[in-house]
Amino acid sequence: MTASLTQTREPSPAPSLQPTGWLRYLSFSLDHKVIGLQYIVCGFLFYFVGGALAGVIRTELATPISDFVSREVYNQVLTLHGTVMIFLWIVPVVNGGFGNYLIPFYVGARDMAFPRLNAVAFWMIPPSGLLLISSYFVHGGAAQSGWTAYPPLSLTTPATGQILWILSVLLLGGSSIFGGINFIATIVKFRQPGLKLMMLPMYCWAMLGTSILVVLATPVLAGTLILLSLDIVAHTGFFNPGLGGNVVVYQHLFWFYSHPAVYIMVLPAFGLVSEILPVHARKPLFGYVTMVYSIMAIVILGLIVWAHHMFTSGTPPWMRLFFTIATAFIAVPTGIKFFNWIATLWQGRLALTTAMLFSCAFIIQFVFGGITGVALAQVPFDVHVHDTYFVVGHFHYIVYGGTVFVIFASIYHWYPKFTGRLLNEPLGQLHLLLTVIGFNLCFAPQHWLGLNGMPRRVAEYDPSFTVVNQISSVGALMMAISTLPFLINVIGSAFRGPRAGDNPWRALTPEWLTTSPPPVENWRGAPPLVKEPYGYGHSGNPIDLQTARGRDLWTSQP
C-alpha cells in the first residue's frame, strides 16, 4: 500500500520551473522542507506582532487607570493578541513548521503524502493573518470579545471586526485540518518498508495524536463560528439570548475544540523535546512505549475535559464531578512524560548547549503550569479564581512555558540542519537568561493577583495591585528585549556562522543522516532505515556517521 501510494502521488513540477535560492521561500513550493521553513518564518513574524500587542497590554496595566489606550482599544488589542499568538504563531510553528520539515525524514519519505495540499495549507495562513490584523482599521475597529468570542458580548460589539475575526479563524482552521489529514496519511501510509510504528521517533507519535485532535475537534469550532456569524449577520437565534438562544451551548461547543487546542499546541512540543534531550544527554529516550501510550491517553482524555472551563456557568453537580475527575486523570499521562524526561537526563553525558538548556527550562515551567492546572480542576478553587489573573498566569505557563520554550530549543537544535551553520552559543544563552527571568517575572506575580481578586480582560483595576502589575510589566519588557540577541544570532549566523557539518550533534535520527541543508529529495540514494533512533549507549563498535548514511540498520552509538 505504501509503495502504491508513493508511485501515484501527484508529480512535482519540473525543477527548471521552480524558483531557486531565497525566492523559493516566497513561492508555491511543493518541497516539504521549504514549506516547513515558510511556516516557521511566517509564525515568527506574527509572533513579533503578537508580542507588540502584549507590550501594549502590559504598558496599559502599568497604571490602574486607562491612560495609554482607551478601554475599547484595549479590548481590541487583547482580542488580537490572544488570537495571533495561538492561531498564527504557536499552532502553525509546532505543527506545520517542524512537522513539515521533520516528518518525511522520520518516516523515510521523499515528501509529504499530498504536497499540493501541503502548500495550500500554508498559503492560507498569511492572508488569514492580514485579514485579522486589518480588522483593527475597519469602521468600529477589531473584535472586542476576546479570543473566546463569547456571546452575547460578541453579538453586541462592532459587527464588521467580529465577522473579519470569524473569517480569519475559519481559514486558519481549514489550514489546520488540511495539515492534520496530510500528517496522518504520511505517518500511517508513507513509512518505508520495514519501519514499524513502534520504531518511529517520538515526534511522529506526537504529531499523529495532534492530527487526530485537529481533525476531530476543529470542525466543531468551525461550525460554531458559522452559527455565531449567522447570529451577527442574519439575526438568527442560535446563541442570542434575546431570541431564545443559549450562550452556554456556545461555551460547550467552543471549549470542545479549545481545550484540545491546548494539546494541539503542547503535544508537538512534547515530541520535539523528546527528540532534543536524548541527543544532548547521549542516552536513549527513557520509557519509549509508556510515552507512546501516554500521548494516546492525552488524545482521548483531552476530548472529555472541556467543561472544566465552565464550572461557573451553571454546570450541574454531576457534570462538575465528572470533569473534575477527568481533568485530574489527564495529569497522569502528562506526569509520565515528565518523569521519563528526568530519567533520560539522569546520569547522562549532558552537553549544556542552548537547545538543552531551553529544554530543561521548559520542563520546569511546564511542571509549574501543570500544578496550577490541577488546582484549577478542583471546583471550589476554580470558582474562587475563575476569570482572574490566576488563570492568565496558569495559561501562559502552559502555553508559553510549554511550547515557546520548546520552539526556541528546537530552533537552536535544528538550525544547523536548516542552514548548515551553527548559532552563537553565548548569544543563545543570553537569550535564554533574559527569557527565563522575564517570563517568570511577568507571569508568576499574576497568580498572586488572581488569588487576591484582580479580574482579567479589564484595563482598570484596584490601585492596591499597582506595584505587582508593574513588576509583571517589567518582566514583559525583559521578554521583549530577549528577542534582540535571538534575532541578531539567527540572522547573523545565517551569513557568518561557523560551518556545522552534516551532523554536529552526532544524532541518530534520519534527518541528520544526510547533508545539511538536505537535498531536494532528502537523501542522495536510498533513505536509511533507522530502527533505533535513540540507540545511544548501546554496545557495539563505533560507526562513522558519514559512512552510515544509506544503511538499512542503525543501532550503534557514534
Coordinates of C-alpha atoms in Angstrom, one line a residue:
M1 CA 0.0 0.0 0.0
T2 CA 2.8 2.4 0.9
A3 CA 4.6 1.7 -2.4
S4 CA 1.5 2.2 -4.5
L5 CA 0.7 5.5 -2.7
T6 CA 4.2 6.7 -3.3
Q7 CA 4.0 5.8 -7.0
T8 CA 0.7 7.5 -7.6
R9 CA 1.5 10.7 -5.7
E10 CA 1.0 13.8 -7.7
P11 CA 4.2 14.7 -9.6
S12 CA 6.2 17.7 -8.7
P13 CA 6.8 20.4 -11.3
A14 CA 9.9 20.2 -13.4
P15 CA 12.9 21.5 -11.4
S16 CA 13.6 24.2 -14.0
L17 CA 10.2 25.8 -13.3
Q18 CA 10.9 26.1 -9.6
P19 CA 12.5 29.3 -8.2
T20 CA 15.9 28.8 -6.6
G21 CA 17.8 30.4 -3.8
W22 CA 15.8 32.7 -1.4
L23 CA 13.0 33.0 -4.0
R24 CA 11.8 29.5 -3.3
Y25 CA 10.7 30.6 0.2
L26 CA 8.3 33.1 -1.4
S27 CA 6.9 30.7 -3.9
F28 CA 4.2 28.0 -4.0
S29 CA 6.8 25.3 -3.3
L30 CA 6.0 21.6 -3.0
D31 CA 9.2 20.8 -1.1
H32 CA 8.2 19.9 2.5
K33 CA 11.4 21.5 3.8
V34 CA 10.7 24.8 2.2
I35 CA 7.1 24.7 3.4
G36 CA 8.3 23.9 6.9
L37 CA 10.6 26.9 6.9
Q38 CA 7.8 29.1 5.4
Y39 CA 5.6 28.1 8.4
I40 CA 8.4 28.9 10.9
V41 CA 9.4 32.3 9.5
C42 CA 5.8 33.4 8.9
G43 CA 5.0 32.3 12.5
F44 CA 7.9 34.3 13.9
L45 CA 6.7 37.4 12.0
F46 CA 3.3 37.1 13.7
Y47 CA 5.0 36.3 17.0
F48 CA 6.5 39.8 16.8
V49 CA 3.1 41.3 16.1
G50 CA 1.5 39.4 19.0
G51 CA 4.4 40.4 21.2
A52 CA 3.9 44.1 20.3
L53 CA 0.3 43.8 21.2
A54 CA 1.3 42.2 24.5
G55 CA 3.5 45.2 25.1
V56 CA 0.5 47.5 24.7
I57 CA -1.4 45.4 27.2
R58 CA 1.4 45.5 29.8
T59 CA 2.0 49.2 29.3
E60 CA -1.6 49.9 29.9
L61 CA -1.7 47.7 33.0
A62 CA 1.4 49.5 34.5
T63 CA -1.1 52.0 35.9
P64 CA -4.6 51.3 37.4
I65 CA -6.4 53.7 35.1
S66 CA -6.9 53.7 31.3
D67 CA -4.2 56.3 30.3
F68 CA -2.3 54.6 27.5
V69 CA -5.1 53.4 25.3
S70 CA -8.9 53.6 25.6
R71 CA -11.0 50.8 27.0
E72 CA -12.3 49.9 23.6
V73 CA -8.8 49.8 22.0
Y74 CA -7.6 47.7 25.0
N75 CA -10.3 45.1 24.3
Q76 CA -9.3 45.1 20.6
V77 CA -5.6 44.6 21.4
L78 CA -6.4 41.9 23.9
T79 CA -8.5 40.0 21.4
L80 CA -5.9 40.3 18.6
H81 CA -3.1 39.3 21.0
G82 CA -4.7 36.0 22.0
T83 CA -5.8 35.1 18.5
V84 CA -2.5 35.9 16.9
M85 CA -0.4 34.1 19.5
I86 CA -2.5 30.9 19.3
F87 CA -3.6 30.6 15.7
L88 CA -0.8 32.4 13.9
W89 CA 2.2 31.7 16.0
I90 CA 2.2 28.5 18.2
V91 CA -0.1 26.2 16.2
P92 CA 1.5 26.9 12.8
V93 CA 5.1 26.6 14.0
V94 CA 5.0 23.5 16.2
N95 CA 2.6 21.7 13.9
G96 CA 3.1 22.9 10.3
G97 CA 6.7 24.2 10.7
F98 CA 8.6 21.5 12.4
G99 CA 6.1 18.8 11.4
N100 CA 6.5 19.5 7.7
Y101 CA 10.3 19.7 7.9
L102 CA 10.8 16.5 10.1
I103 CA 8.0 14.0 9.5
P104 CA 9.0 12.9 5.9
F105 CA 12.6 12.4 7.2
Y106 CA 11.3 10.3 10.2
V107 CA 9.2 8.0 8.0
G108 CA 11.8 7.7 5.3
A109 CA 9.7 9.5 2.6
R110 CA 10.8 12.0 0.0
D111 CA 7.9 14.4 0.7
M112 CA 4.5 14.6 2.4
A113 CA 1.7 12.5 1.1
F114 CA -0.1 15.4 -0.5
P115 CA 2.4 18.1 -1.5
R116 CA 0.0 20.5 -3.2
L117 CA -2.5 20.3 -0.3
N118 CA 0.5 21.0 2.0
A119 CA 1.4 24.1 0.1
V120 CA -2.3 25.3 0.1
A121 CA -2.4 24.8 3.9
F122 CA 0.5 27.1 4.4
W123 CA -0.7 29.8 1.9
M124 CA -4.0 30.1 3.7
I125 CA -2.1 31.5 6.7
P126 CA -0.6 34.8 5.5
P127 CA -3.9 36.2 4.1
S128 CA -5.7 35.0 7.2
G129 CA -3.3 36.9 9.4
L130 CA -3.5 40.0 7.3
L131 CA -7.3 39.8 7.4
L132 CA -7.3 39.6 11.1
I133 CA -4.9 42.5 11.6
S134 CA -6.7 44.6 9.0
S135 CA -9.8 44.4 11.1
Y136 CA -8.3 46.9 13.5
F137 CA -8.5 49.5 10.8
V138 CA -12.2 49.0 9.7
H139 CA -15.1 51.0 10.9
G140 CA -15.7 50.2 14.6
G141 CA -12.4 48.5 15.0
A142 CA -11.3 44.9 15.6
A143 CA -13.3 42.3 17.6
Q144 CA -13.5 43.2 21.3
S145 CA -14.8 39.9 22.7
G146 CA -11.5 38.2 23.5
W147 CA -10.1 35.2 21.7
T148 CA -13.1 33.1 23.0
A149 CA -15.7 35.4 21.3
Y150 CA -18.4 34.6 23.9
P151 CA -21.9 35.7 23.1
P152 CA -23.7 37.9 24.0
L153 CA -20.6 40.1 24.0
S154 CA -19.6 39.1 20.5
L155 CA -23.1 39.9 19.3
T156 CA -23.1 43.4 20.7
T157 CA -19.6 44.6 19.7
P158 CA -19.0 46.2 16.2
A159 CA -20.1 43.6 13.7
T160 CA -17.5 44.2 11.0
G161 CA -14.5 43.5 13.1
Q162 CA -16.1 40.4 14.7
I163 CA -17.0 39.0 11.3
L164 CA -13.5 39.5 10.0
W165 CA -12.2 37.7 13.1
I166 CA -14.5 34.8 12.4
L167 CA -13.4 34.6 8.7
S168 CA -9.8 34.6 9.7
V169 CA -10.2 31.9 12.3
L170 CA -12.2 29.8 9.8
L171 CA -9.4 30.0 7.3
L172 CA -6.8 29.1 9.9
G173 CA -9.0 26.2 11.0
G174 CA -9.2 24.9 7.4
S175 CA -5.4 25.1 7.1
S176 CA -5.1 23.0 10.3
I177 CA -7.5 20.4 9.0
F178 CA -5.6 20.1 5.7
G179 CA -2.3 19.7 7.6
G180 CA -3.8 17.2 10.0
I181 CA -5.1 15.0 7.2
N182 CA -1.7 15.2 5.5
F183 CA 0.3 14.2 8.6
I184 CA -2.0 11.2 9.3
A185 CA -1.6 9.9 5.8
T186 CA 2.1 10.5 5.7
I187 CA 2.8 8.8 9.1
V188 CA 0.4 5.9 8.6
K189 CA 0.9 5.2 4.9
F190 CA 4.2 6.6 3.8
R191 CA 6.6 4.8 6.1
Q192 CA 9.3 3.0 4.2
P193 CA 9.1 -0.8 4.2
G194 CA 10.3 -2.4 7.4
L195 CA 9.7 0.7 9.5
K196 CA 7.1 -0.2 12.1
L197 CA 5.1 2.3 14.1
M198 CA 6.9 1.5 17.3
M199 CA 10.2 2.3 15.6
L200 CA 9.2 5.9 14.8
P201 CA 10.8 8.9 16.6
M202 CA 8.5 10.3 19.4
Y203 CA 7.7 13.4 17.4
C204 CA 5.9 11.2 14.9
W205 CA 3.6 9.9 17.6
A206 CA 3.1 13.4 19.0
M207 CA 2.1 14.7 15.5
L208 CA -0.2 11.7 14.9
G209 CA -2.0 12.3 18.2
T210 CA -2.2 16.1 17.5
S211 CA -3.5 15.5 14.0
I212 CA -6.3 13.2 15.3
L213 CA -7.3 16.0 17.7
V214 CA -7.2 18.6 14.9
V215 CA -9.4 16.5 12.5
L216 CA -11.9 15.6 15.2
A217 CA -12.2 18.9 17.1
T218 CA -11.5 21.7 14.6
P219 CA -14.7 21.2 12.5
V220 CA -16.8 21.7 15.7
L221 CA -15.2 25.1 16.2
A222 CA -15.8 25.9 12.5
G223 CA -19.5 25.0 12.7
T224 CA -19.8 27.0 16.0
L225 CA -18.3 30.2 14.4
I226 CA -20.5 29.8 11.3
L227 CA -23.6 29.8 13.6
L228 CA -22.2 32.8 15.5
S229 CA -21.7 34.7 12.3
L230 CA -25.3 34.0 11.3
D231 CA -26.5 35.4 14.6
I232 CA -24.5 38.6 13.9
V233 CA -25.3 39.0 10.2
A234 CA -28.7 37.3 9.7
H235 CA -30.0 37.9 13.3
T236 CA -30.7 34.2 13.9
G237 CA -31.1 33.0 17.5
F238 CA -28.6 30.2 18.0
F239 CA -26.7 31.9 20.8
N240 CA -28.6 35.2 21.1
P241 CA -30.5 35.0 24.5
G242 CA -32.8 37.8 23.3
L243 CA -34.1 35.5 20.5
G244 CA -34.2 32.3 22.6
G245 CA -30.6 31.3 22.0
N246 CA -28.4 29.6 24.6
V247 CA -25.0 31.1 25.4
V248 CA -23.9 28.1 27.4
V249 CA -24.3 25.9 24.4
Y250 CA -21.8 28.1 22.6
Q251 CA -19.4 27.6 25.5
H252 CA -19.7 23.8 25.3
L253 CA -19.1 23.8 21.5
F254 CA -16.2 26.3 21.8
W255 CA -14.4 24.5 24.5
F256 CA -14.8 21.1 22.9
Y257 CA -12.3 22.4 20.4
S258 CA -10.4 25.0 22.5
H259 CA -9.3 22.7 25.3
P260 CA -7.9 20.1 22.9
A261 CA -6.3 23.1 21.3
V262 CA -4.0 23.3 24.3
Y263 CA -2.8 19.8 23.5
I264 CA -2.7 20.7 19.8
M265 CA -0.1 23.2 20.9
V266 CA 1.6 21.2 23.6
L267 CA 1.8 17.6 22.2
P268 CA 4.1 18.6 19.3
A269 CA 6.3 20.4 21.9
F270 CA 6.4 17.2 23.9
G271 CA 7.6 15.4 20.8
L272 CA 10.2 17.9 19.9
V273 CA 11.7 18.0 23.4
S274 CA 11.8 14.2 23.3
E275 CA 14.0 14.4 20.2
I276 CA 16.3 17.0 21.7
L277 CA 17.0 15.6 25.2
P278 CA 18.4 12.1 24.1
V279 CA 20.8 13.8 21.7
H280 CA 22.3 16.2 24.2
A281 CA 22.3 13.7 27.1
R282 CA 23.7 10.9 24.9
K283 CA 21.2 8.5 26.4
P284 CA 18.2 6.6 24.9
L285 CA 14.8 8.1 25.5
F286 CA 13.6 6.5 28.7
G287 CA 10.3 4.6 28.6
Y288 CA 9.5 4.9 24.8
V289 CA 6.5 2.6 25.0
T290 CA 4.9 4.4 28.0
M291 CA 5.4 7.7 26.3
V292 CA 3.6 6.5 23.2
Y293 CA 0.7 5.2 25.3
S294 CA 0.7 8.5 27.3
I295 CA 0.3 10.5 24.1
M296 CA -2.7 8.5 23.0
A297 CA -4.2 8.7 26.5
I298 CA -3.8 12.5 26.4
V299 CA -5.6 12.5 23.0
I300 CA -8.6 10.5 24.4
L301 CA -8.8 12.4 27.7
G302 CA -8.3 15.7 26.0
L303 CA -11.6 15.3 24.3
I304 CA -13.6 14.8 27.5
V305 CA -12.3 17.6 29.9
W306 CA -13.7 20.7 28.1
A307 CA -16.3 21.7 30.7
H308 CA -13.8 22.4 33.5
H309 CA -13.7 25.8 31.9
M310 CA -17.4 26.2 32.7
F311 CA -17.7 25.4 36.4
T312 CA -19.2 28.9 37.0
S313 CA -21.7 28.6 34.1
G314 CA -24.5 26.8 35.9
T315 CA -22.9 23.4 35.4
P316 CA -24.9 20.7 37.3
P317 CA -23.0 18.9 40.2
W318 CA -22.8 15.6 38.4
M319 CA -21.1 17.3 35.4
R320 CA -18.7 19.1 37.7
L321 CA -17.7 15.8 39.4
F322 CA -17.1 14.1 36.0
F323 CA -15.0 16.8 34.5
T324 CA -13.0 17.3 37.8
I325 CA -12.1 13.6 37.7
A326 CA -11.3 13.6 34.0
T327 CA -9.1 16.6 34.4
A328 CA -7.3 15.1 37.3
F329 CA -6.7 11.9 35.3
I330 CA -5.2 13.7 32.4
A331 CA -2.4 14.8 34.7
V332 CA -1.2 11.2 34.9
P333 CA 0.0 10.7 31.3
T334 CA 1.5 14.2 31.4
G335 CA 3.3 13.3 34.6
I336 CA 4.6 10.1 33.0
K337 CA 6.3 12.3 30.4
F338 CA 7.9 14.5 33.0
F339 CA 9.5 11.5 34.8
N340 CA 10.6 10.0 31.5
W341 CA 12.4 13.2 30.6
I342 CA 14.1 13.3 34.0
A343 CA 15.1 9.7 33.7
T344 CA 16.5 10.4 30.2
L345 CA 18.7 13.1 31.7
W346 CA 19.7 11.1 34.8
Q347 CA 23.4 10.1 34.6
G348 CA 23.6 11.2 31.0
R349 CA 26.6 12.9 29.5
L350 CA 24.9 16.2 29.4
A351 CA 26.0 18.8 26.8
L352 CA 24.8 22.2 28.2
T353 CA 24.0 23.6 24.8
T354 CA 21.4 26.3 24.4
A355 CA 19.0 23.7 23.0
M356 CA 19.4 21.6 26.1
L357 CA 19.1 24.5 28.5
F358 CA 15.9 25.7 26.8
S359 CA 14.5 22.2 27.0
C360 CA 15.3 21.9 30.7
A361 CA 13.7 25.3 31.3
F362 CA 10.6 24.1 29.5
I363 CA 10.3 21.1 31.9
I364 CA 10.4 23.5 34.9
Q365 CA 8.0 26.0 33.6
F366 CA 5.5 23.4 32.4
V367 CA 5.5 21.5 35.6
F368 CA 4.6 24.6 37.5
G369 CA 1.8 25.3 35.0
G370 CA 0.6 21.7 35.4
I371 CA 0.5 22.1 39.2
T372 CA -1.7 25.2 39.0
G373 CA -3.8 23.3 36.4
V374 CA -4.6 20.5 38.8
A375 CA -5.6 23.2 41.3
L376 CA -7.9 24.8 38.8
A377 CA -9.6 21.4 38.2
Q378 CA -11.0 21.5 41.8
V379 CA -14.4 23.2 41.7
P380 CA -14.1 25.2 44.9
F381 CA -10.8 26.7 44.0
D382 CA -11.8 27.3 40.4
V383 CA -14.9 29.2 41.4
H384 CA -12.7 31.4 43.6
V385 CA -10.2 32.3 40.9
H386 CA -12.3 32.0 37.8
D387 CA -11.8 34.9 35.3
T388 CA -8.9 36.3 37.5
Y389 CA -5.3 36.8 36.7
F390 CA -4.5 33.4 38.3
V391 CA -6.0 31.8 35.1
V392 CA -3.9 34.1 33.0
G393 CA -0.7 33.1 34.8
H394 CA -1.6 29.4 34.6
F395 CA -2.4 29.6 30.9
H396 CA 0.9 31.3 30.0
Y397 CA 2.9 28.8 32.0
I398 CA 1.3 26.1 30.0
V399 CA 1.2 27.7 26.6
Y400 CA 4.3 29.9 26.6
G401 CA 6.4 27.9 29.0
G402 CA 5.2 24.6 27.5
T403 CA 5.6 25.5 23.8
V404 CA 7.5 28.7 23.1
F405 CA 10.5 27.5 25.2
V406 CA 10.5 24.3 23.1
I407 CA 10.2 26.3 19.9
F408 CA 13.4 28.2 20.8
A409 CA 15.1 24.9 21.9
S410 CA 14.2 23.4 18.5
I411 CA 15.5 26.4 16.6
Y412 CA 18.9 26.1 18.3
H413 CA 18.9 22.3 17.7
W414 CA 17.8 22.2 14.1
Y415 CA 19.2 25.5 12.8
P416 CA 22.4 23.7 11.6
K417 CA 20.1 21.4 9.6
F418 CA 18.2 24.3 8.1
T419 CA 21.2 26.4 7.2
G420 CA 24.4 24.3 7.5
R421 CA 25.7 26.8 10.1
L422 CA 25.8 26.9 13.9
L423 CA 24.3 29.5 16.1
N424 CA 26.3 31.5 18.5
E425 CA 26.1 29.8 21.9
P426 CA 26.9 32.8 24.2
L427 CA 24.2 34.8 22.4
G428 CA 21.8 31.9 22.7
Q429 CA 22.5 31.6 26.5
L430 CA 21.9 35.4 26.9
H431 CA 18.6 34.9 25.1
L432 CA 17.8 32.0 27.4
L433 CA 18.7 34.0 30.6
L434 CA 16.6 37.1 29.6
T435 CA 13.7 34.9 28.6
V436 CA 13.6 32.8 31.7
I437 CA 13.9 35.8 34.1
G438 CA 11.5 37.9 32.1
F439 CA 8.9 35.1 31.8
N440 CA 8.8 34.3 35.5
L441 CA 8.9 38.0 36.5
C442 CA 5.9 38.6 34.2
F443 CA 3.6 35.7 34.9
A444 CA 4.5 34.4 38.4
P445 CA 3.1 37.5 40.1
Q446 CA -0.1 37.1 38.2
H447 CA -1.0 34.1 40.3
W448 CA -0.9 36.4 43.4
L449 CA -3.0 39.0 41.6
G450 CA -5.7 36.4 40.8
L451 CA -5.7 34.9 44.3
N452 CA -6.4 38.4 45.6
G453 CA -9.2 39.0 43.1
M454 CA -7.9 41.0 40.2
P455 CA -10.1 40.2 37.2
R456 CA -8.6 39.5 33.8
R457 CA -9.5 41.2 30.5
V458 CA -10.1 44.7 32.0
A459 CA -7.9 47.8 31.6
E460 CA -8.5 49.2 35.0
Y461 CA -8.0 47.7 38.5
D462 CA -7.8 48.5 42.2
P463 CA -4.8 50.7 42.9
S464 CA -3.5 48.2 45.5
F465 CA -2.4 46.0 42.7
T466 CA -0.3 48.6 41.0
V467 CA 3.2 47.5 42.2
V468 CA 2.7 43.9 41.3
N469 CA 1.4 44.8 37.9
Q470 CA 4.4 47.0 37.4
I471 CA 6.7 44.1 38.3
S472 CA 4.8 42.0 35.7
S473 CA 5.2 44.7 33.1
V474 CA 9.0 44.9 33.7
G475 CA 9.1 41.1 33.1
A476 CA 7.2 41.6 29.8
L477 CA 9.8 44.2 28.8
M478 CA 12.6 41.8 29.5
M479 CA 10.9 39.2 27.3
A480 CA 10.7 41.7 24.5
I481 CA 14.4 42.6 24.9
S482 CA 15.3 38.9 24.9
T483 CA 14.3 38.8 21.2
L484 CA 17.1 41.1 20.2
P485 CA 20.0 38.6 20.8
F486 CA 17.9 35.9 19.2
L487 CA 17.3 37.9 16.0
I488 CA 21.0 39.0 15.9
N489 CA 22.0 35.4 16.3
V490 CA 19.7 33.9 13.8
I491 CA 20.2 36.5 11.0
G492 CA 23.9 36.9 11.6
S493 CA 24.7 33.2 11.8
A494 CA 22.9 32.6 8.5
F495 CA 25.7 34.5 6.8
R496 CA 28.7 34.3 9.1
G497 CA 28.1 31.4 11.5
P498 CA 30.7 28.6 11.6
R499 CA 30.0 25.7 9.3
A500 CA 28.2 22.9 11.1
G501 CA 29.0 19.9 9.0
D502 CA 26.3 17.4 8.3
N503 CA 25.7 16.2 11.9
P504 CA 27.2 18.5 14.5
W505 CA 25.3 16.8 17.4
R506 CA 26.2 13.2 16.3
A507 CA 22.5 12.4 16.4
L508 CA 20.9 9.1 15.2
T509 CA 17.6 10.3 13.8
P510 CA 17.2 10.2 9.9
E511 CA 17.3 13.9 9.2
W512 CA 20.9 14.0 10.4
L513 CA 22.0 11.2 8.1
T514 CA 22.0 13.4 5.1
T515 CA 23.7 16.7 4.2
S516 CA 23.0 20.0 5.9
P517 CA 21.0 21.5 4.3
P518 CA 19.4 18.4 2.8
P519 CA 19.0 17.9 -1.0
V520 CA 15.6 18.3 -2.6
E521 CA 14.8 14.6 -2.3
N522 CA 16.2 14.5 1.3
W523 CA 18.9 11.8 0.6
R524 CA 21.3 11.2 -2.2
G525 CA 20.4 7.5 -2.6
A526 CA 18.2 5.2 -0.6
P527 CA 16.8 6.6 2.6
P528 CA 18.3 5.0 5.8
L529 CA 16.1 2.6 7.7
V530 CA 16.5 3.8 11.3
K531 CA 15.1 1.2 13.7
E532 CA 16.6 2.7 16.9
P533 CA 16.5 6.5 16.7
Y534 CA 17.6 6.7 20.4
G535 CA 20.3 4.0 20.4
Y536 CA 22.8 6.0 22.3
G537 CA 25.0 3.9 24.7
H538 CA 24.2 0.6 23.0
S539 CA 27.1 -1.9 22.9
G540 CA 28.9 -2.4 19.7
N541 CA 31.8 -0.9 17.7
P542 CA 31.5 2.8 16.9
I543 CA 30.4 3.6 13.4
D544 CA 31.3 6.6 11.4
L545 CA 28.2 8.7 10.8
Q546 CA 29.4 9.7 7.3
T547 CA 29.6 6.0 6.2
A548 CA 26.3 5.1 7.9
R549 CA 24.2 7.2 5.6
G550 CA 22.1 4.9 3.4
R551 CA 22.5 1.7 5.5
D552 CA 19.5 -0.5 6.3
L553 CA 20.1 -0.6 10.0
W554 CA 21.2 2.0 12.6
T555 CA 21.7 0.8 16.1
S556 CA 25.2 1.7 17.1
Q557 CA 26.4 4.7 19.2
P558 CA 28.6 7.1 17.3

